[in-house]
mmCIF file of C-alpha atoms in Angstrom:
data_model
loop_
_atom_site.group_PDB
_atom_site.id
_atom_site.type_symbol
_atom_site.label_atom_id
_atom_site.label_comp_id
_atom_site.label_asym_id
_atom_site.label_seq_id
_atom_site.Cartn_x
_atom_site.Cartn_y
_atom_site.Cartn_z
ATOM 1 C CA MET A 22 2.892 -35.989 20.319
ATOM 2 C CA PHE A 23 5.061 -38.630 18.675
ATOM 3 C CA SER A 24 4.703 -42.362 18.555
ATOM 4 C CA ARG A 25 7.268 -44.284 20.571
ATOM 5 C CA ASP A 26 8.209 -46.257 17.498
ATOM 6 C CA TRP A 27 10.841 -44.752 15.239
ATOM 7 C CA MET A 28 8.413 -45.301 12.353
ATOM 8 C CA SER A 29 4.672 -45.795 12.685
ATOM 9 C CA HIS A 30 2.898 -48.371 10.547
ATOM 10 C CA GLY A 31 0.930 -45.720 8.638
ATOM 11 C CA GLU A 32 4.117 -44.054 7.456
ATOM 12 C CA SER A 33 6.104 -47.124 6.496
ATOM 13 C CA THR A 34 4.790 -47.401 2.938
ATOM 14 C CA MET A 35 5.425 -43.740 2.215
ATOM 15 C CA LEU A 36 8.900 -43.799 3.727
ATOM 16 C CA ILE A 37 9.879 -46.940 1.840
ATOM 17 C CA THR A 38 8.796 -45.183 -1.344
ATOM 18 C CA LEU A 39 10.836 -42.137 -0.413
ATOM 19 C CA LEU A 40 13.954 -44.093 0.538
ATOM 20 C CA PRO A 41 15.238 -44.625 -3.034
ATOM 21 C CA LEU A 42 14.430 -41.024 -3.864
ATOM 22 C CA ILE A 43 16.340 -39.603 -0.907
ATOM 23 C CA GLY A 44 19.229 -41.996 -1.502
ATOM 24 C CA SER A 45 19.450 -41.035 -5.155
ATOM 25 C CA VAL A 46 19.404 -37.370 -4.257
ATOM 26 C CA ILE A 47 22.248 -37.785 -1.783
ATOM 27 C CA VAL A 48 24.338 -39.843 -4.232
ATOM 28 C CA LEU A 49 23.795 -37.487 -7.157
ATOM 29 C CA PHE A 50 24.033 -34.301 -5.150
ATOM 30 C CA ARG A 51 27.737 -33.603 -5.572
ATOM 31 C CA LYS A 52 27.782 -34.795 -9.182
ATOM 32 C CA ALA A 53 24.995 -32.402 -10.100
ATOM 33 C CA VAL A 54 27.210 -29.433 -9.335
ATOM 34 C CA THR A 55 29.651 -30.429 -12.084
ATOM 35 C CA GLN A 56 27.156 -31.815 -14.602
ATOM 36 C CA GLY A 57 25.879 -28.465 -15.834
ATOM 37 C CA MET A 58 22.391 -27.031 -15.961
ATOM 38 C CA LEU A 59 20.589 -30.344 -16.599
ATOM 39 C CA GLY A 60 22.013 -31.922 -13.456
ATOM 40 C CA LYS A 61 20.923 -28.979 -11.354
ATOM 41 C CA ILE A 62 17.408 -29.139 -12.784
ATOM 42 C CA VAL A 63 17.125 -32.891 -12.156
ATOM 43 C CA ILE A 64 18.333 -32.639 -8.569
ATOM 44 C CA SER A 65 15.956 -29.734 -7.898
ATOM 45 C CA LEU A 66 12.975 -31.668 -9.267
ATOM 46 C CA MET A 67 13.848 -34.738 -7.205
ATOM 47 C CA ILE A 68 14.012 -32.713 -4.008
ATOM 48 C CA ALA A 69 10.732 -30.985 -4.880
ATOM 49 C CA SER A 70 9.019 -34.359 -5.374
ATOM 50 C CA GLY A 71 10.339 -35.498 -1.995
ATOM 51 C CA CYS A 72 8.905 -32.390 -0.349
ATOM 52 C CA LEU A 73 5.507 -33.017 -1.933
ATOM 53 C CA ALA A 74 5.547 -36.631 -0.756
ATOM 54 C CA THR A 75 6.249 -35.672 2.860
ATOM 55 C CA LEU A 76 3.548 -33.004 2.726
ATOM 56 C CA ASN A 77 1.066 -35.603 1.512
ATOM 57 C CA SER A 78 2.075 -37.908 4.352
ATOM 58 C CA VAL A 79 1.625 -35.268 7.035
ATOM 59 C CA HIS A 80 -1.806 -34.301 5.715
ATOM 60 C CA SER A 81 -2.971 -37.922 5.507
ATOM 61 C CA LEU A 82 -2.017 -38.857 9.085
ATOM 62 C CA GLU A 83 -3.008 -37.584 12.505
ATOM 63 C CA PRO A 84 -0.341 -35.522 14.312
ATOM 64 C CA GLU A 85 -0.339 -38.021 17.199
ATOM 65 C CA THR A 86 0.660 -40.868 14.881
ATOM 66 C CA LEU A 87 3.664 -39.128 13.355
ATOM 67 C CA SER A 88 7.038 -40.456 14.460
ATOM 68 C CA TRP A 89 10.614 -39.248 14.332
ATOM 69 C CA GLY A 90 11.223 -41.030 11.039
ATOM 70 C CA ILE A 91 9.262 -38.555 8.954
ATOM 71 C CA TRP A 92 11.001 -35.607 10.596
ATOM 72 C CA LEU A 93 14.421 -36.987 9.730
ATOM 73 C CA TYR A 94 13.386 -36.969 6.087
ATOM 74 C CA VAL A 95 12.003 -33.434 6.439
ATOM 75 C CA VAL A 96 15.292 -32.173 7.878
ATOM 76 C CA THR A 97 17.237 -33.988 5.148
ATOM 77 C CA LEU A 98 15.099 -32.501 2.386
ATOM 78 C CA ALA A 99 15.337 -29.001 3.862
ATOM 79 C CA GLY A 100 19.121 -29.311 4.090
ATOM 80 C CA LEU A 101 19.405 -30.519 0.503
ATOM 81 C CA LEU A 102 17.129 -27.726 -0.677
ATOM 82 C CA TRP A 103 19.374 -25.251 1.124
ATOM 83 C CA GLU A 104 22.403 -26.633 -0.706
ATOM 84 C CA VAL A 105 20.549 -26.530 -4.031
ATOM 85 C CA MET A 106 19.918 -22.823 -3.522
ATOM 86 C CA GLY A 107 23.619 -22.451 -2.826
ATOM 87 C CA PHE A 108 24.850 -23.856 -6.114
ATOM 88 C CA TRP A 109 22.080 -22.129 -8.105
ATOM 89 C CA SER A 110 23.141 -18.788 -6.629
ATOM 90 C CA LYS A 111 26.802 -19.401 -7.568
ATOM 91 C CA ILE A 112 26.045 -19.478 -11.295
ATOM 92 C CA ASP A 113 27.482 -16.473 -13.137
ATOM 93 C CA THR A 114 24.343 -14.656 -14.306
ATOM 94 C CA ARG A 115 26.299 -12.203 -16.471
ATOM 95 C CA LEU A 116 27.019 -14.752 -19.217
ATOM 96 C CA ASN A 117 23.423 -14.964 -20.438
ATOM 97 C CA LYS A 118 20.904 -12.240 -19.657
ATOM 98 C CA LYS A 119 17.787 -14.432 -19.927
ATOM 99 C CA ILE A 120 19.277 -17.236 -17.842
ATOM 100 C CA GLY A 121 20.479 -14.644 -15.341
ATOM 101 C CA ILE A 122 16.980 -13.237 -14.927
ATOM 102 C CA ALA A 123 15.537 -16.739 -14.497
ATOM 103 C CA ILE A 124 18.103 -17.687 -11.841
ATOM 104 C CA ASN A 125 17.666 -14.393 -9.999
ATOM 105 C CA LEU A 126 13.965 -15.232 -9.756
ATOM 106 C CA LEU A 127 14.519 -18.924 -9.003
ATOM 107 C CA VAL A 128 16.666 -18.517 -5.886
ATOM 108 C CA PRO A 129 14.162 -16.342 -3.955
ATOM 109 C CA PHE A 130 11.377 -18.645 -5.164
ATOM 110 C CA LEU A 131 13.188 -21.700 -3.790
ATOM 111 C CA PHE A 132 13.937 -19.956 -0.503
ATOM 112 C CA GLY A 133 10.317 -18.891 -0.107
ATOM 113 C CA GLY A 134 9.182 -22.394 -1.021
ATOM 114 C CA MET A 135 11.451 -23.879 1.635
ATOM 115 C CA LEU A 136 10.019 -21.553 4.289
ATOM 116 C CA LEU A 137 6.452 -22.413 3.269
ATOM 117 C CA TYR A 138 7.327 -26.128 3.284
ATOM 118 C CA LEU A 139 8.727 -25.987 6.811
ATOM 119 C CA TRP A 140 5.820 -23.802 7.953
ATOM 120 C CA GLU A 141 3.284 -26.292 6.602
ATOM 121 C CA MET A 142 5.111 -29.304 8.022
ATOM 122 C CA LEU A 143 5.533 -27.806 11.484
ATOM 123 C CA THR A 144 2.011 -26.422 11.889
ATOM 124 C CA ILE A 145 0.304 -29.588 10.632
ATOM 125 C CA GLY A 146 2.802 -32.072 12.038
ATOM 126 C CA PHE A 147 2.834 -30.604 15.545
ATOM 127 C CA GLY A 148 -0.895 -29.900 15.563
ATOM 128 C CA VAL A 149 -0.538 -26.143 16.090
ATOM 129 C CA PRO A 150 -4.023 -24.625 16.618
ATOM 130 C CA GLN A 151 -5.062 -22.913 13.409
ATOM 131 C CA VAL A 152 -6.344 -19.931 15.380
ATOM 132 C CA LEU A 153 -2.776 -19.256 16.551
ATOM 133 C CA LEU A 154 -0.875 -19.946 13.330
ATOM 134 C CA PRO A 155 -2.773 -21.273 10.307
ATOM 135 C CA SER A 156 -0.900 -23.387 7.794
ATOM 136 C CA PRO A 157 -0.087 -21.961 4.338
ATOM 137 C CA SER A 158 -2.566 -24.378 2.761
ATOM 138 C CA LEU A 159 -5.376 -23.057 4.968
ATOM 139 C CA ILE A 160 -4.383 -19.485 4.159
ATOM 140 C CA GLY A 161 -4.430 -20.388 0.468
ATOM 141 C CA VAL A 162 -7.967 -21.758 0.786
ATOM 142 C CA ALA A 163 -9.091 -18.577 2.563
ATOM 143 C CA PHE A 164 -7.419 -16.517 -0.150
ATOM 144 C CA ALA A 165 -9.198 -18.428 -2.919
ATOM 145 C CA ASN A 166 -12.566 -18.128 -1.162
ATOM 146 C CA SER A 167 -12.168 -14.376 -0.551
ATOM 147 C CA VAL A 168 -10.733 -13.153 -3.844
ATOM 148 C CA ASP A 169 -13.555 -10.668 -4.479
ATOM 149 C CA VAL A 170 -13.351 -9.215 -0.975
ATOM 150 C CA LEU A 171 -9.563 -9.006 -1.025
ATOM 151 C CA TRP A 172 -9.622 -7.348 -4.438
ATOM 152 C CA ALA A 173 -12.048 -4.685 -3.176
ATOM 153 C CA ASP A 174 -9.802 -4.119 -0.152
ATOM 154 C CA PHE A 175 -6.775 -3.804 -2.432
ATOM 155 C CA GLN A 176 -8.502 -1.213 -4.584
ATOM 156 C CA GLN A 177 -9.623 0.827 -1.580
ATOM 157 C CA THR A 178 -6.317 0.786 0.296
ATOM 158 C CA PHE A 179 -3.605 0.543 -2.335
ATOM 159 C CA MET A 180 -5.057 1.895 -5.564
ATOM 160 C CA LYS A 181 -6.691 4.882 -3.872
ATOM 161 C CA ALA A 182 -5.142 5.795 -0.514
ATOM 162 C CA VAL A 183 -1.584 4.534 -1.002
ATOM 163 C CA LEU A 184 -0.977 5.685 -4.573
ATOM 164 C CA ALA A 185 -2.669 9.063 -4.126
ATOM 165 C CA GLY A 186 -0.838 9.787 -0.891
ATOM 166 C CA PHE A 187 2.460 8.456 -2.242
ATOM 167 C CA PHE A 188 2.538 10.608 -5.367
ATOM 168 C CA LEU A 189 1.245 13.722 -3.601
ATOM 169 C CA GLY A 190 3.603 13.295 -0.652
ATOM 170 C CA CYS A 191 6.689 12.498 -2.730
ATOM 171 C CA GLY A 192 5.873 15.124 -5.348
ATOM 172 C CA SER A 193 5.338 17.897 -2.818
ATOM 173 C CA GLY A 194 8.441 16.839 -0.873
ATOM 174 C CA PHE A 195 10.515 17.025 -4.050
ATOM 175 C CA ALA A 196 9.103 20.446 -5.001
ATOM 176 C CA VAL A 197 9.700 21.884 -1.532
ATOM 177 C CA ALA A 198 13.254 20.496 -1.581
ATOM 178 C CA ILE A 199 13.962 22.478 -4.763
ATOM 179 C CA LEU A 200 12.469 25.576 -3.112
ATOM 180 C CA VAL A 201 14.548 25.097 0.032
ATOM 181 C CA ASP A 202 17.669 24.633 -2.079
ATOM 182 C CA LYS A 203 16.866 27.823 -3.977
ATOM 183 C CA VAL A 204 16.109 29.822 -0.801
ATOM 184 C CA PRO A 205 18.765 28.730 1.710
ATOM 185 C CA PHE A 206 17.273 30.415 4.805
ATOM 186 C CA LEU A 207 14.330 27.995 4.606
ATOM 187 C CA GLN A 208 16.671 25.176 5.622
ATOM 188 C CA ARG A 209 17.026 26.662 9.088
ATOM 189 C CA GLY A 210 13.329 27.320 9.501
ATOM 190 C CA LEU A 211 11.648 24.428 7.687
ATOM 191 C CA LEU A 212 13.865 21.417 8.334
ATOM 192 C CA PRO A 213 13.583 21.517 12.154
ATOM 193 C CA LEU A 214 9.803 21.663 11.807
ATOM 194 C CA GLY A 215 10.011 18.797 9.344
ATOM 195 C CA ASN A 216 11.947 16.668 11.802
ATOM 196 C CA LEU A 217 9.348 17.447 14.454
ATOM 197 C CA ALA A 218 6.437 16.564 12.178
ATOM 198 C CA SER A 219 8.066 13.328 11.009
ATOM 199 C CA ALA A 220 8.294 12.201 14.645
ATOM 200 C CA LEU A 221 4.535 12.492 15.197
ATOM 201 C CA PRO A 222 2.996 9.077 16.028
ATOM 202 C CA ILE A 223 0.728 7.745 13.319
ATOM 203 C CA VAL A 224 -1.767 6.445 15.890
ATOM 204 C CA GLY A 225 -2.239 10.026 17.047
ATOM 205 C CA VAL A 226 -2.363 11.618 13.610
ATOM 206 C CA ALA A 227 -4.721 9.117 11.950
ATOM 207 C CA PRO A 228 -7.839 9.922 14.062
ATOM 208 C CA ILE A 229 -7.298 13.642 13.437
ATOM 209 C CA MET A 230 -7.074 13.072 9.687
ATOM 210 C CA VAL A 231 -10.307 11.070 9.851
ATOM 211 C CA MET A 232 -12.011 13.999 11.592
ATOM 212 C CA TRP A 233 -10.707 16.448 8.985
ATOM 213 C CA PHE A 234 -11.187 14.493 5.761
ATOM 214 C CA GLY A 235 -13.883 11.932 6.580
ATOM 215 C CA PHE A 236 -13.966 8.149 6.755
ATOM 216 C CA ASP A 237 -13.184 7.416 3.107
ATOM 217 C CA TRP A 238 -9.769 6.974 1.480
ATOM 218 C CA GLN A 239 -8.972 10.709 1.473
ATOM 219 C CA SER A 240 -8.133 10.702 5.199
ATOM 220 C CA LYS A 241 -5.819 7.712 4.715
ATOM 221 C CA ALA A 242 -4.134 9.458 1.790
ATOM 222 C CA ALA A 243 -3.562 12.465 4.067
ATOM 223 C CA VAL A 244 -1.770 10.213 6.562
ATOM 224 C CA VAL A 245 0.352 8.789 3.743
ATOM 225 C CA ILE A 246 1.256 12.312 2.587
ATOM 226 C CA MET A 247 2.501 13.179 6.065
ATOM 227 C CA MET A 248 4.593 10.003 6.230
ATOM 228 C CA THR A 249 6.178 10.365 2.786
ATOM 229 C CA PHE A 250 6.719 14.123 2.547
ATOM 230 C CA PHE A 251 9.729 14.573 4.791
ATOM 231 C CA PRO A 252 11.760 11.507 3.760
ATOM 232 C CA MET A 253 11.577 12.790 0.190
ATOM 233 C CA LEU A 254 12.439 16.340 1.280
ATOM 234 C CA VAL A 255 15.486 15.324 3.305
ATOM 235 C CA ASN A 256 16.829 12.804 0.772
ATOM 236 C CA THR A 257 16.438 15.204 -2.152
ATOM 237 C CA LEU A 258 18.290 17.961 -0.305
ATOM 238 C CA THR A 259 21.053 15.528 0.618
ATOM 239 C CA GLY A 260 21.333 14.423 -3.004
ATOM 240 C CA LEU A 261 21.486 17.984 -4.287
ATOM 241 C CA LYS A 262 24.358 18.687 -1.918
ATOM 242 C CA SER A 263 26.269 15.611 -3.063
ATOM 243 C CA THR A 264 27.483 17.238 -6.286
ATOM 244 C CA GLU A 265 31.255 17.667 -6.272
ATOM 245 C CA ARG A 266 32.668 21.159 -6.230
ATOM 246 C CA MET A 267 34.722 20.511 -9.365
ATOM 247 C CA GLU A 268 31.560 19.799 -11.360
ATOM 248 C CA LEU A 269 29.942 23.013 -10.166
ATOM 249 C CA ASP A 270 33.066 25.025 -10.995
ATOM 250 C CA LEU A 271 33.035 23.563 -14.502
ATOM 251 C CA MET A 272 29.414 24.648 -14.976
ATOM 252 C CA HIS A 273 30.263 28.113 -13.658
ATOM 253 C CA SER A 274 33.064 28.351 -16.201
ATOM 254 C CA TYR A 275 30.443 27.888 -18.934
ATOM 255 C CA ALA A 276 28.313 30.665 -17.368
ATOM 256 C CA ALA A 277 25.547 28.217 -16.444
ATOM 257 C CA ASN A 278 22.724 29.617 -14.328
ATOM 258 C CA TYR A 279 21.054 27.939 -11.344
ATOM 259 C CA TRP A 280 18.474 25.993 -13.343
ATOM 260 C CA GLN A 281 20.994 24.750 -15.903
ATOM 261 C CA MET A 282 23.241 23.435 -13.142
ATOM 262 C CA LEU A 283 20.218 21.919 -11.401
ATOM 263 C CA PHE A 284 18.927 19.923 -14.369
ATOM 264 C CA LYS A 285 22.239 19.008 -16.006
ATOM 265 C CA VAL A 286 24.409 18.199 -12.993
ATOM 266 C CA ARG A 287 22.797 18.372 -9.568
ATOM 267 C CA LEU A 288 19.556 16.463 -10.168
ATOM 268 C CA PRO A 289 21.286 13.580 -11.998
ATOM 269 C CA ASN A 290 23.688 13.270 -9.060
ATOM 270 C CA ALA A 291 20.732 13.338 -6.669
ATOM 271 C CA MET A 292 18.795 10.569 -8.436
ATOM 272 C CA PRO A 293 20.137 7.702 -6.248
ATOM 273 C CA PHE A 294 19.063 9.630 -3.133
ATOM 274 C CA ILE A 295 15.652 10.376 -4.624
ATOM 275 C CA PHE A 296 15.066 6.730 -5.480
ATOM 276 C CA ASN A 297 16.123 5.725 -1.979
ATOM 277 C CA ALA A 298 13.395 8.006 -0.668
ATOM 278 C CA LEU A 299 10.876 6.563 -3.124
ATOM 279 C CA LYS A 300 11.673 2.988 -2.063
ATOM 280 C CA ILE A 301 11.488 3.845 1.627
ATOM 281 C CA ASN A 302 8.208 5.677 1.103
ATOM 282 C CA SER A 303 6.717 2.754 -0.834
ATOM 283 C CA THR A 304 6.657 0.715 2.377
ATOM 284 C CA LEU A 305 5.824 3.626 4.683
ATOM 285 C CA ALA A 306 2.828 4.533 2.532
ATOM 286 C CA LEU A 307 1.293 1.066 2.748
ATOM 287 C CA ILE A 308 1.890 0.806 6.495
ATOM 288 C CA GLY A 309 0.425 4.259 7.074
ATOM 289 C CA ALA A 310 -2.713 3.589 5.034
ATOM 290 C CA ILE A 311 -3.409 0.239 6.720
ATOM 291 C CA VAL A 312 -2.886 1.606 10.239
ATOM 292 C CA ALA A 313 -5.047 4.649 9.457
ATOM 293 C CA GLU A 314 -7.910 2.338 8.467
ATOM 294 C CA PHE A 315 -8.004 1.019 12.019
ATOM 295 C CA PHE A 316 -9.399 4.399 13.148
ATOM 296 C CA GLY A 317 -12.401 4.686 10.873
ATOM 297 C CA THR A 318 -13.132 3.562 7.339
ATOM 298 C CA PRO A 319 -15.973 2.321 5.140
ATOM 299 C CA ILE A 320 -16.624 -1.408 5.300
ATOM 300 C CA VAL A 321 -13.759 -2.091 2.917
ATOM 301 C CA GLY A 322 -9.967 -1.863 3.074
ATOM 302 C CA MET A 323 -7.039 -3.965 4.242
ATOM 303 C CA GLY A 324 -6.897 -2.377 7.677
ATOM 304 C CA PHE A 325 -10.642 -2.766 8.133
ATOM 305 C CA ARG A 326 -10.467 -6.401 7.032
ATOM 306 C CA ILE A 327 -7.641 -7.227 9.429
ATOM 307 C CA SER A 328 -9.253 -5.548 12.442
ATOM 308 C CA THR A 329 -12.683 -7.034 11.706
ATOM 309 C CA GLU A 330 -11.654 -10.606 10.962
ATOM 310 C CA ILE A 331 -9.280 -10.823 13.921
ATOM 311 C CA GLY A 332 -12.254 -9.975 16.130
ATOM 312 C CA ARG A 333 -14.172 -12.845 14.538
ATOM 313 C CA MET A 334 -11.187 -15.186 15.023
ATOM 314 C CA ASN A 335 -10.940 -15.727 11.264
ATOM 315 C CA VAL A 336 -7.160 -15.756 11.416
ATOM 316 C CA ASP A 337 -6.808 -17.396 8.005
ATOM 317 C CA VAL A 338 -8.571 -14.436 6.362
ATOM 318 C CA VAL A 339 -6.347 -12.058 8.330
ATOM 319 C CA TRP A 340 -3.260 -13.814 6.987
ATOM 320 C CA ALA A 341 -4.720 -13.746 3.473
ATOM 321 C CA SER A 342 -5.154 -9.978 3.762
ATOM 322 C CA ILE A 343 -1.616 -9.650 5.120
ATOM 323 C CA THR A 344 -0.412 -11.655 2.115
ATOM 324 C CA VAL A 345 -2.119 -9.239 -0.278
ATOM 325 C CA ALA A 346 -0.527 -6.291 1.516
ATOM 326 C CA ALA A 347 2.915 -7.906 1.465
ATOM 327 C CA LEU A 348 2.688 -8.815 -2.227
ATOM 328 C CA SER A 349 1.458 -5.382 -3.285
ATOM 329 C CA GLY A 350 4.142 -3.627 -1.248
ATOM 330 C CA SER A 351 6.873 -5.920 -2.571
ATOM 331 C CA LEU A 352 5.797 -5.482 -6.195
ATOM 332 C CA PHE A 353 5.611 -1.719 -5.777
ATOM 333 C CA TYR A 354 9.109 -1.691 -4.293
ATOM 334 C CA ALA A 355 10.377 -3.950 -7.091
ATOM 335 C CA LEU A 356 8.917 -1.614 -9.723
ATOM 336 C CA LEU A 357 10.719 1.354 -8.188
ATOM 337 C CA ALA A 358 13.954 -0.647 -7.958
ATOM 338 C CA PHE A 359 13.615 -1.547 -11.661
ATOM 339 C CA LEU A 360 13.083 2.096 -12.610
ATOM 340 C CA GLU A 361 16.070 3.055 -10.466
ATOM 341 C CA ARG A 362 18.284 0.605 -12.308
ATOM 342 C CA GLN A 363 17.100 1.875 -15.689
ATOM 343 C CA LEU A 364 17.581 5.551 -14.836
ATOM 344 C CA THR A 365 20.676 5.390 -12.634
ATOM 345 C CA GLY A 366 22.569 2.497 -14.205
ATOM 346 C CA TRP A 367 25.639 4.709 -14.339
ATOM 347 C CA HIS A 368 25.878 4.728 -10.539
ATOM 348 C CA PRO A 369 28.800 2.699 -9.062
ATOM 349 C CA SER A 370 26.389 0.527 -7.057
ATOM 350 C CA PHE A 371 25.127 -1.018 -10.327
ATOM 351 C CA ARG A 372 28.395 -1.408 -12.199
ATOM 352 C CA SER A 373 29.301 -4.731 -10.600
ATOM 353 C CA GLY A 374 25.964 -6.251 -11.649
#
């Protein structure tokens, strides 16, 4: 795989060009920590340029001609990038709100960039067959060439099945939780059945839903409803029970009825539990819809795309579809987390931020 020479002739020019850059980075690294924001920006840009240079080298040479010299630089750059993330994350983000938001976005971006950099270097540098693990650049090309198809899949799976099932499942779970709280004997009869239903395997339920509701998105939404209903039910009930007895006694002293206590005390106390259920269900809903599409769907959808393209050995398209699913699920989760922070900022878990 590697040349016996420490440095092959084809790499020498590139490595000589990189040598001053890497040396400057190492010399300035510790000073950048104490030189304020400008020093951190300069050091970050220098490391980024070094990463781009090594990527260009790996793509321009055959894997058999690569030697250990280039990998020493790769390891050095990855280590420096790791340290850069360390001193970016140590900045006090509470001093300036805008800078805090930028840094909170920068650190995950740098970490993700480092993972993609190592992924690209290892798959290309070691000549990993693209059918086993395509490089990020190849996945990006497949993504760009399949934007229309991926957008149609996103609309079918996420905009229709996931959102419809999510809101119906969470909404009905919340409503039933209020009913169960109002009628206590339902807890003994309904909750055990709920635990039983939540343990049903999705691979067994999905074909039945397809038979009942057809091949379109409605059957996938039905699967999502089943997956999201009981987490919302259980978490809402737990949140309603979390109200302290002293608070309830105070409301009783003001002659408050059930609904007044529910809306003024118990539901606000239950909001962190409800948002936990919403965040959990945001990922369960997407997983359920995609898996359900494996058991019958029109010729569109993320699950259909993954199962079809993997059969054609178009692994890059499969990874592009997985990327769309991951991004949509992450953004949906982030939106719910943002709403949680806005509505439950009084909760102790947010006070330190």
